[in-house]
mmCIF file of C-alpha atoms in Angstrom:
data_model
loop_
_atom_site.group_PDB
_atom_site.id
_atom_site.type_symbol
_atom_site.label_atom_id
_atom_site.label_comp_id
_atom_site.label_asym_id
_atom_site.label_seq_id
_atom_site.Cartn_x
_atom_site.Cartn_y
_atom_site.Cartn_z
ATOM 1 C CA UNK A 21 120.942 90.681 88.449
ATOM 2 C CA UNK A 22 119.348 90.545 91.931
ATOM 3 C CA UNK A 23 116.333 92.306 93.317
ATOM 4 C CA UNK A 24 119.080 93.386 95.856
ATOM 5 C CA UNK A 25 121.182 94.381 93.694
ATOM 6 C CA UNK A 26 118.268 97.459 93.058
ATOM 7 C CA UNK A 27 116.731 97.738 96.293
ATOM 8 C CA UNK A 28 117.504 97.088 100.260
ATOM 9 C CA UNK A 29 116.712 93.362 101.270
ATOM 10 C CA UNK A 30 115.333 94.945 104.368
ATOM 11 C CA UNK A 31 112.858 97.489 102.660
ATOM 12 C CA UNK A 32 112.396 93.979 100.191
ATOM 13 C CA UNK A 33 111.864 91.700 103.155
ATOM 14 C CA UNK A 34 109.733 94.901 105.146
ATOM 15 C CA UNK A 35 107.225 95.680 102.289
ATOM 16 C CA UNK A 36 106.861 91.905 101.055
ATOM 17 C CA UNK A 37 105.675 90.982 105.003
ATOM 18 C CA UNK A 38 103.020 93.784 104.884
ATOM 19 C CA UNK A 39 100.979 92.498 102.549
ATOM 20 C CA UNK A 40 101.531 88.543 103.447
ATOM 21 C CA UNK A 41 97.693 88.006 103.932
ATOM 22 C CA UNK A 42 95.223 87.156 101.368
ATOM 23 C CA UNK A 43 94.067 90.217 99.464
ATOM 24 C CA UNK A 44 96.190 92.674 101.209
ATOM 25 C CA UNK A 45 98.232 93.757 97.936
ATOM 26 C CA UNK A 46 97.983 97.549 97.351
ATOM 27 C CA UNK A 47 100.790 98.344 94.512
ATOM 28 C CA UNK A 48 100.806 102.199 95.043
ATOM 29 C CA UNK A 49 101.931 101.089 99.320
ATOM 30 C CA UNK A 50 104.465 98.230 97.985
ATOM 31 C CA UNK A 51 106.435 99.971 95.790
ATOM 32 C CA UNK A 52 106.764 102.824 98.139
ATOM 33 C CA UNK A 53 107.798 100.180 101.630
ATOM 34 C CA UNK A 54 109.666 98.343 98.723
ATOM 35 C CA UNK A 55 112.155 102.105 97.899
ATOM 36 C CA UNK A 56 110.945 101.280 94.549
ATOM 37 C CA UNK A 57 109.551 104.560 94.291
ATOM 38 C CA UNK A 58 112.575 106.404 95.045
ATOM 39 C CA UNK A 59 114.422 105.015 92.527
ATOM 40 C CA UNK A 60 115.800 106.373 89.388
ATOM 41 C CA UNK A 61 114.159 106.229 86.132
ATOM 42 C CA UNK A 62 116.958 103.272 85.331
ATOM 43 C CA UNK A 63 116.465 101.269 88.778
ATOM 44 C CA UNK A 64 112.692 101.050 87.570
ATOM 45 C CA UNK A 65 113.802 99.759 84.391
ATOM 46 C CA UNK A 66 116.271 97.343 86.115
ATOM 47 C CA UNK A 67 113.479 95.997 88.755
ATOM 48 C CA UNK A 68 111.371 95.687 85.391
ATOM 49 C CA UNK A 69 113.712 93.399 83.539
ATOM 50 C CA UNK A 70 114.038 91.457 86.656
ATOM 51 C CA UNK A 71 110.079 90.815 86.975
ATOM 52 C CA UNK A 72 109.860 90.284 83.112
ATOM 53 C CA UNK A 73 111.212 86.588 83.825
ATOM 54 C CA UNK A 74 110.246 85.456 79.754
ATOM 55 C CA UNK A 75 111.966 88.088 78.873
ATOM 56 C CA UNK A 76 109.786 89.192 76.075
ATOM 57 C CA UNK A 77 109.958 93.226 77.013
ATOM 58 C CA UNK A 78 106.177 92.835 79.001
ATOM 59 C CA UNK A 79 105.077 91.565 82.452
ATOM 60 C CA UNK A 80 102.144 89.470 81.439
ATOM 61 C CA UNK A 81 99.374 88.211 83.771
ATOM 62 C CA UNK A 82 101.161 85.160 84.632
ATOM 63 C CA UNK A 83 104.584 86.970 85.609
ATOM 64 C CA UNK A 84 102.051 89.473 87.610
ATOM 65 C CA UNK A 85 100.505 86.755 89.609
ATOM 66 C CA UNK A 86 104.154 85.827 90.635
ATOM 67 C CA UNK A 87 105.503 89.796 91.107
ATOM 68 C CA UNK A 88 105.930 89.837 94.865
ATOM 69 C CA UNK A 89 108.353 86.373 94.540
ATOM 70 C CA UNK A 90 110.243 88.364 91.825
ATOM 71 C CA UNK A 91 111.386 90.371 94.941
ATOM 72 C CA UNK A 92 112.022 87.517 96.938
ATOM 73 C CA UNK A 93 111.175 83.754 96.925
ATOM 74 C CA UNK A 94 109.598 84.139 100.403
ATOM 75 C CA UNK A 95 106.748 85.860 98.369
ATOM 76 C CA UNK A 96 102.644 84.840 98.006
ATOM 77 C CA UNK A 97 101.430 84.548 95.074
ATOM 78 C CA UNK A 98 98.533 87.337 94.276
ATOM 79 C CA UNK A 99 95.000 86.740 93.813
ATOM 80 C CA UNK A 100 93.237 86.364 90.496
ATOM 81 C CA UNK A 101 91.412 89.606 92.080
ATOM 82 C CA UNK A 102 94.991 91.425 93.312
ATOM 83 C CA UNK A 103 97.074 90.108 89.471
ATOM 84 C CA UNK A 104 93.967 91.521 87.555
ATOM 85 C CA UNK A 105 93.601 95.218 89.590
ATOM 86 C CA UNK A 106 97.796 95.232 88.972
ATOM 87 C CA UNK A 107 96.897 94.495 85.591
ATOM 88 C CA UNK A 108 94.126 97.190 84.918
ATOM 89 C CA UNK A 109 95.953 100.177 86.614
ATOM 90 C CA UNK A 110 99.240 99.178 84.662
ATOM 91 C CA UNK A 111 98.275 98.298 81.103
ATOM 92 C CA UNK A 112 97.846 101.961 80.183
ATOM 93 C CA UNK A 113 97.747 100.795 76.067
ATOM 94 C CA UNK A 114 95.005 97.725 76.623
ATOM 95 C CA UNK A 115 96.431 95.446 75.153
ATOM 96 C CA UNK A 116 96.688 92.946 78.072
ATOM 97 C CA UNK A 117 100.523 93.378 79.325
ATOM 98 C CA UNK A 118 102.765 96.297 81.009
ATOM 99 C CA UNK A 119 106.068 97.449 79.341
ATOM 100 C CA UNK A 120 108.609 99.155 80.481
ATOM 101 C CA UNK A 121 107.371 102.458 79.828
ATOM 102 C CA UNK A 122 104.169 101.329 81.544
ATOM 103 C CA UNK A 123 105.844 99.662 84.486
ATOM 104 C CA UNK A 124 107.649 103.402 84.643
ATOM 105 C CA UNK A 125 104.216 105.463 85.120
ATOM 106 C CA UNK A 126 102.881 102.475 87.361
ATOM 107 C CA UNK A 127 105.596 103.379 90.028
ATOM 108 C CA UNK A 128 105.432 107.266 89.035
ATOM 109 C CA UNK A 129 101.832 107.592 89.985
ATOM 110 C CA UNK A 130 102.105 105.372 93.028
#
C-alpha cells in the first residue's frame, strides 16, 4: 500500500514542502496540510502500518527520523532535535516507541 493510496499526493507533496528547511517540522501542522487529520480512525491505522517499515507493530526512533520520506521519497530526513520532540509527544507509555494506538492520539490531539 501507498501513502497515496491514504492521502492526496497534492496535500502529500503540499505539507512535505512546508517544512523542507532544517528544523521546521511541527507534527500537530503536518498531519493537518498532510489530510492526515481528517482521516478515519482506519486511514490512521493504514498511514501507521505504512511508516512502521520493520514491521514490528511500533515506529521506533530510527523509522521517526525517516517519517516525512514514508510520505514520499522527496522527503528530509528530521533532526535528532525534530525525531526526539516526535518521539516525546508520541510515546504516551515511555517505553521508547509509538504504536498504533499511540500514533492514533498523536494525530487526534494534533
Amino acid at each position: 500500500m501507498a501513502m497515496t493510496d491514504v492521502l492526496s499526493a497534492e496535500d502529500i507533496k503540499k505539507a512535505v514542502g512546508a517544512f523542507s528547511a532544517a528544523e521546521s517540522f511541527n507534527y500537530k501542522k503536518f498531519f493537518e496540510m498532510v489530510g492526515l487529520k481528517k482521516k478515519s480512525p482506519e486511514d490512521v491505522r493504514k498511514v501507521f502500518h505504512i511508516l512502521d517499515k520493520d514491521r514490528s507493530g511500533f515506529i521506533e526512533e530510527e523509522e521517526l527520523k525517516f517519517v516525512l520520506k514514508g510520505f514520499t521519497p522527496e522527503g528530509r530526513d528530521l533532526s535528532d532535535k525534530e525525531t526526539k520532540a516526535l518521539l516525546a509527544a508520541g510515546d504516551k507509555d515511555g517505553d521508547g516507541k509509538i504504536g498504533a494506538d499511540e500514533f492514533a492520539t498523536l494525530v487526534a490531539e494534533s
